[in-house]
Amino acid sequence: MIKKVWIILTLLGALSLRGEGNLLGEVQKSGVIEVVTDNYRISFFPGHMFFFDLKLSDGTSLPPIRFLDRLVKNKRVYFLWKERFAEIRIIENTPEYLVVETSGNFVYDDDNTAPGKPRAVYRYECRKDSPEIKITAQISCGEVQMWDELVFCMPGWKNTPFDTVGDENGNTSPLYSGQVRSITRKKFASLVADNVEFGIAAPDILIWNNAAGNYYTYIGLPIMKKWNGLPITLEATVIIRPFVTGR
């Protein structure tokens, strides 16, 4: 059976180009939604759960990103990034504020989605004058069952594109320190390279360095060990901006 990719654009204004009303989200003929704020630029691609092609507002590119959000059961890993048929909706689109919603399945490979029909709905809120992207996820399972892991909001990068960790005051410390592979923070932490800062705001934050080169460097919420399959709502805020020392 051939699956269809649905891109649902609600609100009449969502179909307008930025030049026609200066909406924060510009919908291309290809279905790509381009977002340009005072701090960053991102794009939502048809069929995908997460945003891609990150840049600062001046055009400086961030390293290619991959969200590692997933479910794990019996050592089998089901990623949301492998979903290629996600539904995308624009909920609200004004010159100052944009809400994009994506929904899709956790996927093992092209032929296998996660058992029990777990499904994720992600909502992204962007504001023109803010470096923040608020992410709210609603995750549910059609057939309630136990899962070994649930991972939400874990952006990752292959190789080692970042070398320092930032805090809310613009201070930095080395990402790679001896044999320490993981770092934990409260409320806010960021990865920094040159003048680029990619941060997470959440009660607890986990950072992992890929010094061994066999996984990803990532920053995100701690791994949830065990999920009972009942509906759950999770929140975090991504921050993309130029880095300023001693902010």
Coordinates of C-alpha atoms in Angstrom, one line a residue:
M1 CA 0.0 0.0 0.0
I2 CA 1.4 3.4 -1.0
K3 CA 1.3 5.9 1.9
K4 CA 0.5 9.5 1.2
V5 CA 2.2 12.5 2.7
W6 CA -0.4 15.0 3.9
I7 CA 0.6 18.6 4.5
I8 CA -2.4 20.3 6.1
L9 CA -2.3 24.1 6.2
T10 CA -5.0 25.6 8.4
L11 CA -5.8 29.3 8.5
L12 CA -6.3 31.0 5.2
G13 CA -3.2 33.2 5.8
A14 CA -1.0 30.1 6.0
L15 CA -1.0 29.8 2.2
S16 CA 0.4 33.3 1.7
L17 CA 4.0 33.9 1.0
R18 CA 6.1 36.0 3.3
G19 CA 6.0 38.8 0.8
E20 CA 2.2 38.8 1.0
G21 CA 1.7 39.9 4.6
N22 CA 5.1 39.0 6.0
L23 CA 4.0 35.9 7.8
L24 CA 6.5 34.2 10.1
G25 CA 6.1 30.9 8.3
E26 CA 6.6 30.9 4.5
V27 CA 5.1 27.9 2.7
Q28 CA 7.1 27.0 -0.4
K29 CA 5.6 25.3 -3.5
S30 CA 7.5 22.1 -2.4
G31 CA 5.6 22.1 0.9
V32 CA 8.6 23.2 2.9
I33 CA 7.8 25.6 5.7
E34 CA 10.6 28.2 6.1
V35 CA 10.8 30.1 9.3
V36 CA 12.9 33.3 9.7
T37 CA 13.1 35.0 13.1
D38 CA 15.4 37.7 14.5
N39 CA 17.7 35.0 15.8
Y40 CA 17.4 31.9 13.7
R41 CA 16.1 30.2 10.5
I42 CA 14.7 26.7 10.4
S43 CA 12.7 24.6 7.9
F44 CA 10.0 22.0 8.3
F45 CA 10.1 19.4 5.5
P46 CA 7.1 17.4 4.2
G47 CA 6.6 14.1 5.9
H48 CA 9.1 14.8 8.7
M49 CA 8.5 15.2 12.4
F50 CA 11.3 17.7 13.2
F51 CA 12.8 20.9 11.8
F52 CA 16.0 20.9 9.7
D53 CA 18.4 23.2 8.1
L54 CA 19.3 25.4 11.1
K55 CA 20.9 28.8 10.6
L56 CA 21.4 31.9 12.5
S57 CA 19.5 34.9 11.2
D58 CA 22.7 36.2 9.5
G59 CA 22.8 32.9 7.5
T60 CA 25.5 31.1 9.5
S61 CA 24.8 27.4 9.3
L62 CA 24.6 25.1 12.3
P63 CA 25.8 21.5 11.9
P64 CA 23.3 19.1 10.5
I65 CA 21.0 18.0 13.3
R66 CA 19.1 14.7 14.0
F67 CA 16.6 14.4 16.8
L68 CA 17.1 11.1 18.6
D69 CA 13.6 11.0 20.1
R70 CA 12.6 7.3 20.4
L71 CA 10.9 4.4 22.1
V72 CA 12.8 1.2 23.1
K73 CA 11.4 -2.2 23.7
N74 CA 13.3 -5.5 24.1
K75 CA 16.5 -3.7 22.8
R76 CA 14.7 -2.7 19.6
V77 CA 14.8 1.0 18.9
Y78 CA 12.0 2.9 17.2
F79 CA 12.9 6.5 16.1
L80 CA 10.7 9.4 15.2
W81 CA 13.3 10.7 12.7
K82 CA 12.7 7.6 10.6
E83 CA 9.1 8.6 10.0
R84 CA 8.7 9.7 6.4
F85 CA 4.9 10.2 6.3
A86 CA 4.3 12.6 9.2
E87 CA 1.3 15.0 8.9
I88 CA 2.2 18.6 9.2
R89 CA -0.3 21.4 10.1
I90 CA 0.1 25.1 10.5
I91 CA -2.1 26.0 13.5
E92 CA -1.4 29.7 13.6
N93 CA 0.7 32.0 11.3
T94 CA 1.1 35.7 11.9
P95 CA 4.0 38.1 11.3
E96 CA 5.0 37.6 15.0
Y97 CA 4.0 34.1 15.9
L98 CA 3.9 30.7 14.3
V99 CA 2.6 27.3 15.5
V100 CA 3.4 24.1 13.5
E101 CA 2.2 20.7 14.5
T102 CA 3.6 17.4 13.3
S103 CA 2.2 13.9 14.0
G104 CA 3.6 10.5 13.2
N105 CA 4.7 7.1 14.2
F106 CA 7.8 5.6 15.9
V107 CA 9.6 3.6 13.2
Y108 CA 12.1 0.7 13.2
D109 CA 12.5 0.5 9.4
D110 CA 10.5 1.1 6.2
D111 CA 8.3 -1.9 6.9
N112 CA 8.0 -1.9 10.7
T113 CA 6.5 0.7 13.0
A114 CA 6.4 0.3 16.8
P115 CA 4.0 -2.4 18.2
G116 CA 0.9 -1.2 19.9
K117 CA 0.6 1.8 17.6
P118 CA 2.3 4.5 19.7
R119 CA 2.0 7.9 18.1
A120 CA 3.5 11.3 18.8
V121 CA 2.1 14.8 18.2
Y122 CA 4.7 17.6 18.4
R123 CA 3.8 21.3 18.5
Y124 CA 6.4 23.9 17.8
E125 CA 5.9 27.5 18.8
C126 CA 8.1 30.2 17.3
R127 CA 8.2 34.0 17.9
K128 CA 9.9 36.5 15.6
D129 CA 11.6 38.3 18.4
S130 CA 12.7 35.3 20.5
P131 CA 15.5 32.7 20.1
E132 CA 13.2 30.1 21.7
I133 CA 11.3 27.3 20.1
K134 CA 8.8 25.8 22.6
I135 CA 8.2 22.1 21.9
T136 CA 5.2 20.3 23.4
A137 CA 4.8 16.6 22.7
Q138 CA 1.7 14.4 23.3
I139 CA 2.6 10.7 23.1
S140 CA 0.0 7.9 23.3
C141 CA -0.2 4.2 22.6
G142 CA -3.2 2.6 20.9
E143 CA -2.5 -0.6 22.8
V144 CA -1.3 0.2 26.3
Q145 CA 1.9 -1.6 27.1
M146 CA 5.2 -1.1 28.9
W147 CA 8.2 0.4 27.2
D148 CA 11.9 0.2 28.3
E149 CA 12.7 3.8 27.3
L150 CA 11.0 7.0 26.1
V151 CA 13.2 9.7 24.8
F152 CA 11.9 13.2 24.1
C153 CA 13.7 16.3 22.8
M154 CA 17.2 15.0 22.2
P155 CA 18.9 16.8 19.3
G156 CA 22.1 15.1 18.3
W157 CA 25.0 15.6 15.9
K158 CA 27.4 13.1 14.3
N159 CA 31.1 13.7 14.9
T160 CA 31.9 16.4 17.4
P161 CA 30.8 19.8 16.0
F162 CA 30.7 21.5 19.5
D163 CA 33.6 22.0 21.9
T164 CA 32.1 23.8 24.9
V165 CA 29.1 23.9 27.1
G166 CA 27.4 27.2 27.9
D167 CA 25.2 28.3 30.8
E168 CA 22.5 31.0 31.2
N169 CA 25.1 33.6 32.0
G170 CA 27.2 33.1 28.9
N171 CA 29.9 31.2 30.7
T172 CA 31.5 28.2 29.1
S173 CA 33.3 25.0 30.1
P174 CA 35.0 22.3 28.0
L175 CA 32.6 19.6 26.6
Y176 CA 35.5 17.1 26.6
S177 CA 37.1 16.8 30.0
G178 CA 39.2 13.7 30.6
Q179 CA 37.1 10.5 30.5
V180 CA 33.9 12.3 31.4
R181 CA 31.3 11.5 28.7
S182 CA 28.1 12.9 30.2
I183 CA 27.2 16.2 31.8
T184 CA 24.0 17.1 33.7
R185 CA 22.6 20.6 34.2
K186 CA 19.5 22.2 35.7
K187 CA 17.1 24.6 33.9
F188 CA 19.4 25.6 31.0
A189 CA 22.5 24.4 29.1
S190 CA 23.8 24.9 25.6
L191 CA 26.4 23.6 23.2
V192 CA 28.6 26.3 21.7
A193 CA 30.9 26.4 18.7
D194 CA 32.4 29.7 17.4
N195 CA 29.5 32.2 17.6
V196 CA 26.7 29.6 17.5
E197 CA 24.7 28.5 20.6
F198 CA 22.2 25.7 20.7
G199 CA 20.5 25.4 24.0
I200 CA 17.8 23.5 25.9
A201 CA 15.7 24.9 28.7
A202 CA 14.1 22.2 30.9
P203 CA 14.1 21.1 34.6
D204 CA 16.9 18.6 33.9
I205 CA 19.2 18.4 30.9
L206 CA 21.7 15.7 29.8
I207 CA 24.7 16.3 27.5
W208 CA 26.7 13.5 26.0
N209 CA 29.9 13.9 24.1
N210 CA 30.9 11.7 21.2
A211 CA 34.6 11.7 21.8
A212 CA 34.7 8.0 21.0
G213 CA 33.1 8.7 17.6
N214 CA 30.6 5.8 17.8
Y215 CA 27.3 7.6 18.4
Y216 CA 26.1 11.2 18.6
T217 CA 27.0 14.3 20.5
Y218 CA 23.6 15.3 22.0
I219 CA 21.9 17.6 24.4
G220 CA 18.4 17.0 25.7
L221 CA 16.1 15.8 28.4
P222 CA 17.2 12.7 30.4
I223 CA 16.1 9.3 29.2
M224 CA 12.8 8.2 30.7
K225 CA 13.4 4.6 31.9
K226 CA 10.1 2.8 31.6
W227 CA 6.9 4.2 30.1
N228 CA 3.6 2.5 30.8
G229 CA 2.0 3.5 27.4
L230 CA -0.6 5.8 28.9
P231 CA -0.9 9.3 27.3
I232 CA 1.8 11.7 28.4
T233 CA 2.6 15.3 27.7
L234 CA 6.2 16.5 27.6
E235 CA 7.6 20.0 27.2
A236 CA 11.0 21.6 26.5
T237 CA 12.4 24.7 24.9
V238 CA 15.1 24.9 22.2
I239 CA 17.1 28.1 22.0
I240 CA 19.1 29.0 18.9
R241 CA 21.1 32.2 18.8
P242 CA 24.5 33.8 18.4
F243 CA 26.7 33.1 21.4
V244 CA 27.5 36.1 23.6
T245 CA 30.2 35.7 26.4
G246 CA 29.0 36.9 29.8
R247 CA 25.5 37.3 28.5

